[in-house]
XYZ file of C-alpha atoms in Angstrom:
334
model
C -0.289 -0.207 0.054
C 1.324 3.867 -0.822
C 1.463 5.814 2.346
C -0.938 8.368 1.059
C -4.398 9.199 1.516
C -7.119 9.436 -1.193
C -10.507 11.586 -0.951
C -12.835 10.862 -3.839
C -16.113 13.141 -4.760
C -18.644 11.428 -6.318
C -20.234 8.283 -6.262
C -21.833 8.003 -9.748
C -20.486 4.704 -12.144
C -16.910 5.792 -13.033
C -16.641 7.305 -9.216
C -16.955 4.667 -7.114
C -15.054 2.213 -10.045
C -12.175 4.346 -9.259
C -12.335 4.161 -5.592
C -12.435 0.867 -5.972
C -9.359 0.438 -7.802
C -7.648 2.785 -5.803
C -8.348 0.505 -2.491
C -5.653 -1.805 -3.726
C -3.022 0.854 -3.690
C -4.189 3.292 -1.042
C -6.517 4.329 1.942
C -9.543 6.198 0.238
C -12.523 8.122 1.276
C -15.525 7.996 -0.992
C -18.020 10.797 -0.841
C -21.489 10.469 -1.890
C -24.536 12.811 -1.641
C -27.040 10.166 -0.808
C -27.164 9.049 2.620
C -28.646 5.433 1.200
C -25.951 5.240 -1.355
C -23.276 5.629 1.334
C -25.043 3.293 3.802
C -24.965 0.521 0.725
C -21.164 0.983 0.044
C -20.084 0.775 3.503
C -22.597 -2.056 4.558
C -23.712 -4.410 1.646
C -20.509 -3.465 -0.397
C -21.922 -2.261 -3.823
C -23.506 0.281 -5.307
C -26.705 -1.232 -7.447
C -28.228 2.039 -8.710
C -24.669 2.482 -11.145
C -23.167 -0.580 -10.796
C -25.456 -3.642 -10.526
C -24.859 -6.274 -8.570
C -20.713 -6.011 -8.782
C -19.140 -6.250 -5.287
C -17.242 -3.354 -4.197
C -13.971 -3.910 -2.176
C -14.541 -4.118 1.509
C -11.778 -1.595 2.482
C -13.559 1.156 0.269
C -15.141 3.515 3.001
C -17.892 5.875 1.811
C -19.145 9.371 3.807
C -22.016 11.743 3.185
C -19.339 14.245 5.110
C -16.901 16.537 2.787
C -14.835 17.655 5.553
C -14.164 13.561 6.764
C -13.052 13.109 2.917
C -10.431 15.709 2.419
C -9.258 17.261 5.452
C -6.509 14.644 5.135
C -6.768 13.666 2.032
C -3.171 13.719 -0.121
C -4.936 13.204 -2.744
C -8.232 14.671 -3.619
C -10.221 13.006 -6.966
C -13.450 14.764 -8.659
C -15.697 12.667 -10.372
C -18.726 15.007 -10.134
C -20.305 16.090 -13.470
C -19.304 18.978 -14.787
C -22.470 21.539 -14.297
C -21.779 20.925 -10.356
C -18.354 20.659 -10.248
C -17.709 24.364 -9.072
C -20.194 24.097 -6.586
C -19.023 21.076 -4.589
C -15.113 22.500 -5.603
C -16.044 25.614 -3.546
C -17.312 23.334 -0.465
C -13.978 20.768 -0.975
C -12.031 24.333 -0.565
C -13.162 24.784 2.492
C -11.306 21.761 3.804
C -8.434 20.487 1.676
C -4.997 21.487 2.762
C -3.161 23.471 1.036
C -0.752 22.229 -2.414
C -2.736 18.628 -1.925
C -3.200 17.964 -6.046
C -6.648 17.477 -7.513
C -7.322 14.901 -10.195
C -10.488 15.362 -12.526
C -12.506 12.442 -14.044
C -14.999 14.751 -15.342
C -15.670 14.790 -19.225
C -17.330 18.123 -19.652
C -17.376 21.947 -19.940
C -18.684 24.830 -17.937
C -21.526 25.688 -19.588
C -21.596 29.343 -18.777
C -17.832 29.808 -18.817
C -16.797 27.339 -21.378
C -14.270 26.372 -18.954
C -12.578 22.520 -18.425
C -12.850 21.371 -15.370
C -8.789 21.647 -14.531
C -9.226 25.415 -15.070
C -12.128 25.413 -12.575
C -9.448 23.212 -9.913
C -6.782 26.190 -11.172
C -9.562 28.907 -10.207
C -11.279 28.165 -7.414
C -8.220 26.296 -5.439
C -5.189 27.900 -6.713
C -1.300 26.980 -5.977
C -2.840 22.809 -6.071
C -1.488 20.887 -8.619
C -3.828 19.449 -10.970
C -4.472 17.027 -13.409
C -7.106 14.782 -15.167
C -7.504 10.742 -15.367
C -8.881 10.013 -18.921
C -9.444 7.307 -22.017
C -11.446 4.527 -22.491
C -12.865 3.304 -19.391
C -16.441 1.661 -19.192
C -16.976 1.554 -15.412
C -18.678 -2.087 -15.703
C -16.498 -3.803 -18.101
C -13.349 -2.539 -15.228
C -15.788 -3.245 -12.455
C -16.154 -7.266 -13.962
C -12.389 -7.323 -14.043
C -11.497 -6.467 -18.175
C -8.198 -5.261 -18.604
C -8.515 -1.235 -19.631
C -6.032 1.494 -20.367
C -6.053 5.315 -18.665
C -3.997 8.555 -19.098
C -2.987 10.422 -16.168
C -1.892 13.735 -17.314
C -0.154 16.683 -15.036
C 2.462 18.996 -15.803
C 4.028 17.999 -13.052
C 6.438 14.903 -13.617
C 7.792 14.236 -10.209
C 3.709 14.537 -8.789
C 2.730 12.093 -11.936
C 4.934 9.678 -11.381
C 3.753 9.119 -7.956
C 0.335 9.051 -8.333
C 0.444 6.442 -11.354
C 1.120 4.727 -8.595
C -2.476 5.163 -6.466
C -4.299 4.384 -9.889
C -2.974 1.552 -11.770
C -3.837 -1.656 -10.951
C -3.642 -5.161 -11.888
C -6.219 -4.853 -15.348
C -6.097 -1.417 -15.311
C -2.712 0.251 -16.872
C -2.223 3.426 -16.664
C -0.346 5.755 -18.797
C 1.427 9.342 -18.397
C 1.094 12.543 -20.298
C 2.260 16.465 -19.834
C -0.592 17.030 -22.532
C -3.589 18.050 -19.400
C -5.254 20.078 -22.287
C -5.252 17.892 -25.218
C -6.256 14.995 -22.604
C -9.164 16.469 -21.328
C -10.604 17.950 -24.557
C -10.241 14.792 -25.932
C -12.562 13.427 -23.365
C -14.798 16.057 -23.591
C -15.373 16.220 -27.428
C -15.463 12.815 -28.132
C -18.903 12.724 -26.517
C -20.813 15.081 -29.470
C -19.271 12.945 -31.756
C -20.646 9.947 -29.680
C -24.164 11.229 -30.168
C -23.710 11.926 -33.845
C -22.896 8.075 -34.126
C -25.956 6.904 -31.774
C -28.145 9.230 -34.492
C -27.021 7.134 -37.317
C -27.135 3.553 -35.284
C -30.578 4.308 -34.584
C -31.494 5.350 -37.979
C -29.655 1.721 -39.055
C -26.692 2.995 -40.522
C -23.823 0.116 -41.180
C -20.696 -0.130 -40.337
C -19.294 1.797 -43.138
C -21.137 4.961 -41.703
C -20.137 4.857 -38.459
C -16.387 4.357 -39.351
C -16.609 7.526 -41.526
C -18.592 9.598 -38.513
C -15.634 8.541 -35.993
C -13.081 9.035 -38.269
C -14.587 12.630 -39.214
C -15.391 13.230 -36.177
C -11.895 12.401 -34.697
C -10.113 14.968 -37.263
C -12.990 17.589 -36.006
C -11.930 17.059 -32.012
C -8.268 17.380 -32.803
C -8.495 20.981 -34.988
C -10.508 22.577 -32.592
C -8.081 20.646 -29.315
C -4.515 21.777 -31.510
C -6.693 25.022 -31.948
C -6.697 25.372 -27.686
C -3.648 24.261 -27.208
C -3.234 20.562 -27.054
C -1.027 18.411 -29.167
C -1.753 16.306 -32.107
C -0.408 13.189 -31.093
C -2.454 13.334 -27.911
C -5.559 12.879 -29.888
C -4.300 9.668 -31.684
C -3.581 8.046 -28.340
C -5.927 7.101 -25.728
C -7.232 10.136 -24.606
C -8.582 10.804 -28.308
C -8.748 7.833 -30.548
C -9.563 5.395 -27.716
C -11.488 6.628 -25.977
C -13.721 7.719 -29.107
C -13.888 4.256 -30.101
C -15.115 3.179 -26.932
C -17.848 5.514 -26.665
C -18.915 5.527 -30.248
C -19.455 1.928 -30.343
C -20.629 0.341 -26.806
C -24.174 -0.475 -25.898
C -22.945 1.017 -22.086
C -22.256 4.481 -23.845
C -24.614 7.016 -22.448
C -23.854 9.762 -25.281
C -24.459 6.730 -27.670
C -27.611 6.029 -26.082
C -28.707 9.858 -26.107
C -28.041 9.972 -30.085
C -29.979 6.828 -30.388
C -33.217 8.259 -28.415
C -32.957 11.706 -30.431
C -33.110 9.142 -34.380
C -36.043 8.056 -32.545
C -37.629 11.419 -32.809
C -37.737 11.803 -29.398
C -36.624 15.441 -27.307
C -33.628 15.909 -25.280
C -35.765 16.981 -22.270
C -37.715 13.498 -22.656
C -34.274 11.567 -22.653
C -32.477 12.909 -19.992
C -35.690 12.972 -18.015
C -35.455 9.243 -17.708
C -31.575 9.102 -17.298
C -30.220 8.721 -13.891
C -26.478 9.117 -15.192
C -25.394 12.515 -17.095
C -24.427 12.415 -20.872
C -21.962 15.059 -20.719
C -21.738 15.159 -24.562
C -25.834 16.720 -24.202
C -24.698 19.274 -22.055
C -21.040 20.336 -23.058
C -22.718 20.941 -27.029
C -23.463 24.586 -26.400
C -19.754 25.503 -25.374
C -18.229 23.379 -27.637
C -20.106 25.151 -30.545
C -18.664 28.425 -28.447
C -15.606 27.626 -28.252
C -15.471 26.007 -32.181
C -16.796 29.827 -32.948
C -14.363 31.721 -30.891
C -10.930 29.505 -32.163
C -12.691 29.942 -35.959
C -12.240 26.102 -36.012
C -15.194 24.399 -38.571
C -16.908 21.775 -36.863
C -19.762 20.409 -39.180
C -20.763 16.859 -37.130
C -20.333 18.949 -33.904
C -22.731 21.768 -35.244
C -25.583 19.264 -36.375
C -25.729 16.997 -32.985
C -25.709 20.922 -31.304
C -28.637 21.471 -33.366
C -30.534 18.378 -32.940
C -29.827 18.451 -29.452
C -31.436 22.354 -28.873
C -34.220 21.218 -30.754
C -33.546 23.587 -33.864
C -32.945 20.338 -36.099
C -33.978 16.165 -36.118
C -31.804 13.483 -36.091
C -32.968 12.522 -39.405
C -32.496 15.960 -41.400
C -29.094 15.794 -39.401
C -27.909 12.506 -40.704
C -29.157 13.291 -44.172
C -27.668 16.477 -44.323
C -23.787 15.049 -43.578
C -24.164 12.397 -45.932
C -25.265 15.404 -48.511
C -21.897 16.794 -47.465
C -19.439 18.059 -50.814
C -16.557 16.314 -49.863
C -13.037 17.837 -50.635
C -9.664 17.069 -49.476
C -9.791 14.776 -46.297
C -7.373 16.409 -44.218
C -9.888 19.422 -45.253
C -12.770 20.460 -42.934
C -16.542 19.379 -44.046
């Protein structure tokens, strides 16, 4: 065991999964807002709402008290949906010790500010080293013991190497990267493309169409990511292409599910009302399009998704539009 205490905020599927992985390496306390969920984790070693009957490690301890979770933590991990991220972090700020690293697991943007989660951490907790853990990581597969790989990105390489030991576990391999912007944006932007793929799948698109959408979608994501300061090679790795493939093809993908439901002619409000887990792509779409405009990057697939999600268009019209686009050279937008 590593001599570092970890406090993790967020009792959803991915937060609980990461907490379970960390128990093999370090003592960890998981904060969740729901007292029933906390009691179930502590007493029955399950989180049935998010992870079904998957057993959780008995060493995993949960709490409803943020102070108890972070006051003596050497590392804080944030697994909070993007639109609540700042609010929870403001509570963390009251209790966390100075200079404690803060790692984000969240793949979204704050709507009002268009900020990435690590930017919010820097703003709310200046002086704290920040990082992001991201990649093609479907929680239920990892809980079932299947192999997976992730990327831990930080600019401080000394802290990065120490924290790598906290997260890597058995068949869960963790690679390091110092491109925080690229890794974080890869996780955010691929969600929009997954909705587009879901809209195609929901209308009976074939494997060729799916491959085209993923490939052209990755080109869009890379253009914006590089314009915002990420490195091109990051988007060809686990945080970019890897996460894109998993999110665009898995039946477990929430964003792909949203696309499939939109293809049935359902409204975003109706779809969101019956989902107890957040589909970050739908939440972040307005912020992504605002960033594309700010950085003057053409993102035709993302724009079509935004129009459907916002109710301006339908999945059928968007799908036909994608097929009608006049292609130019492959490396050009469009």
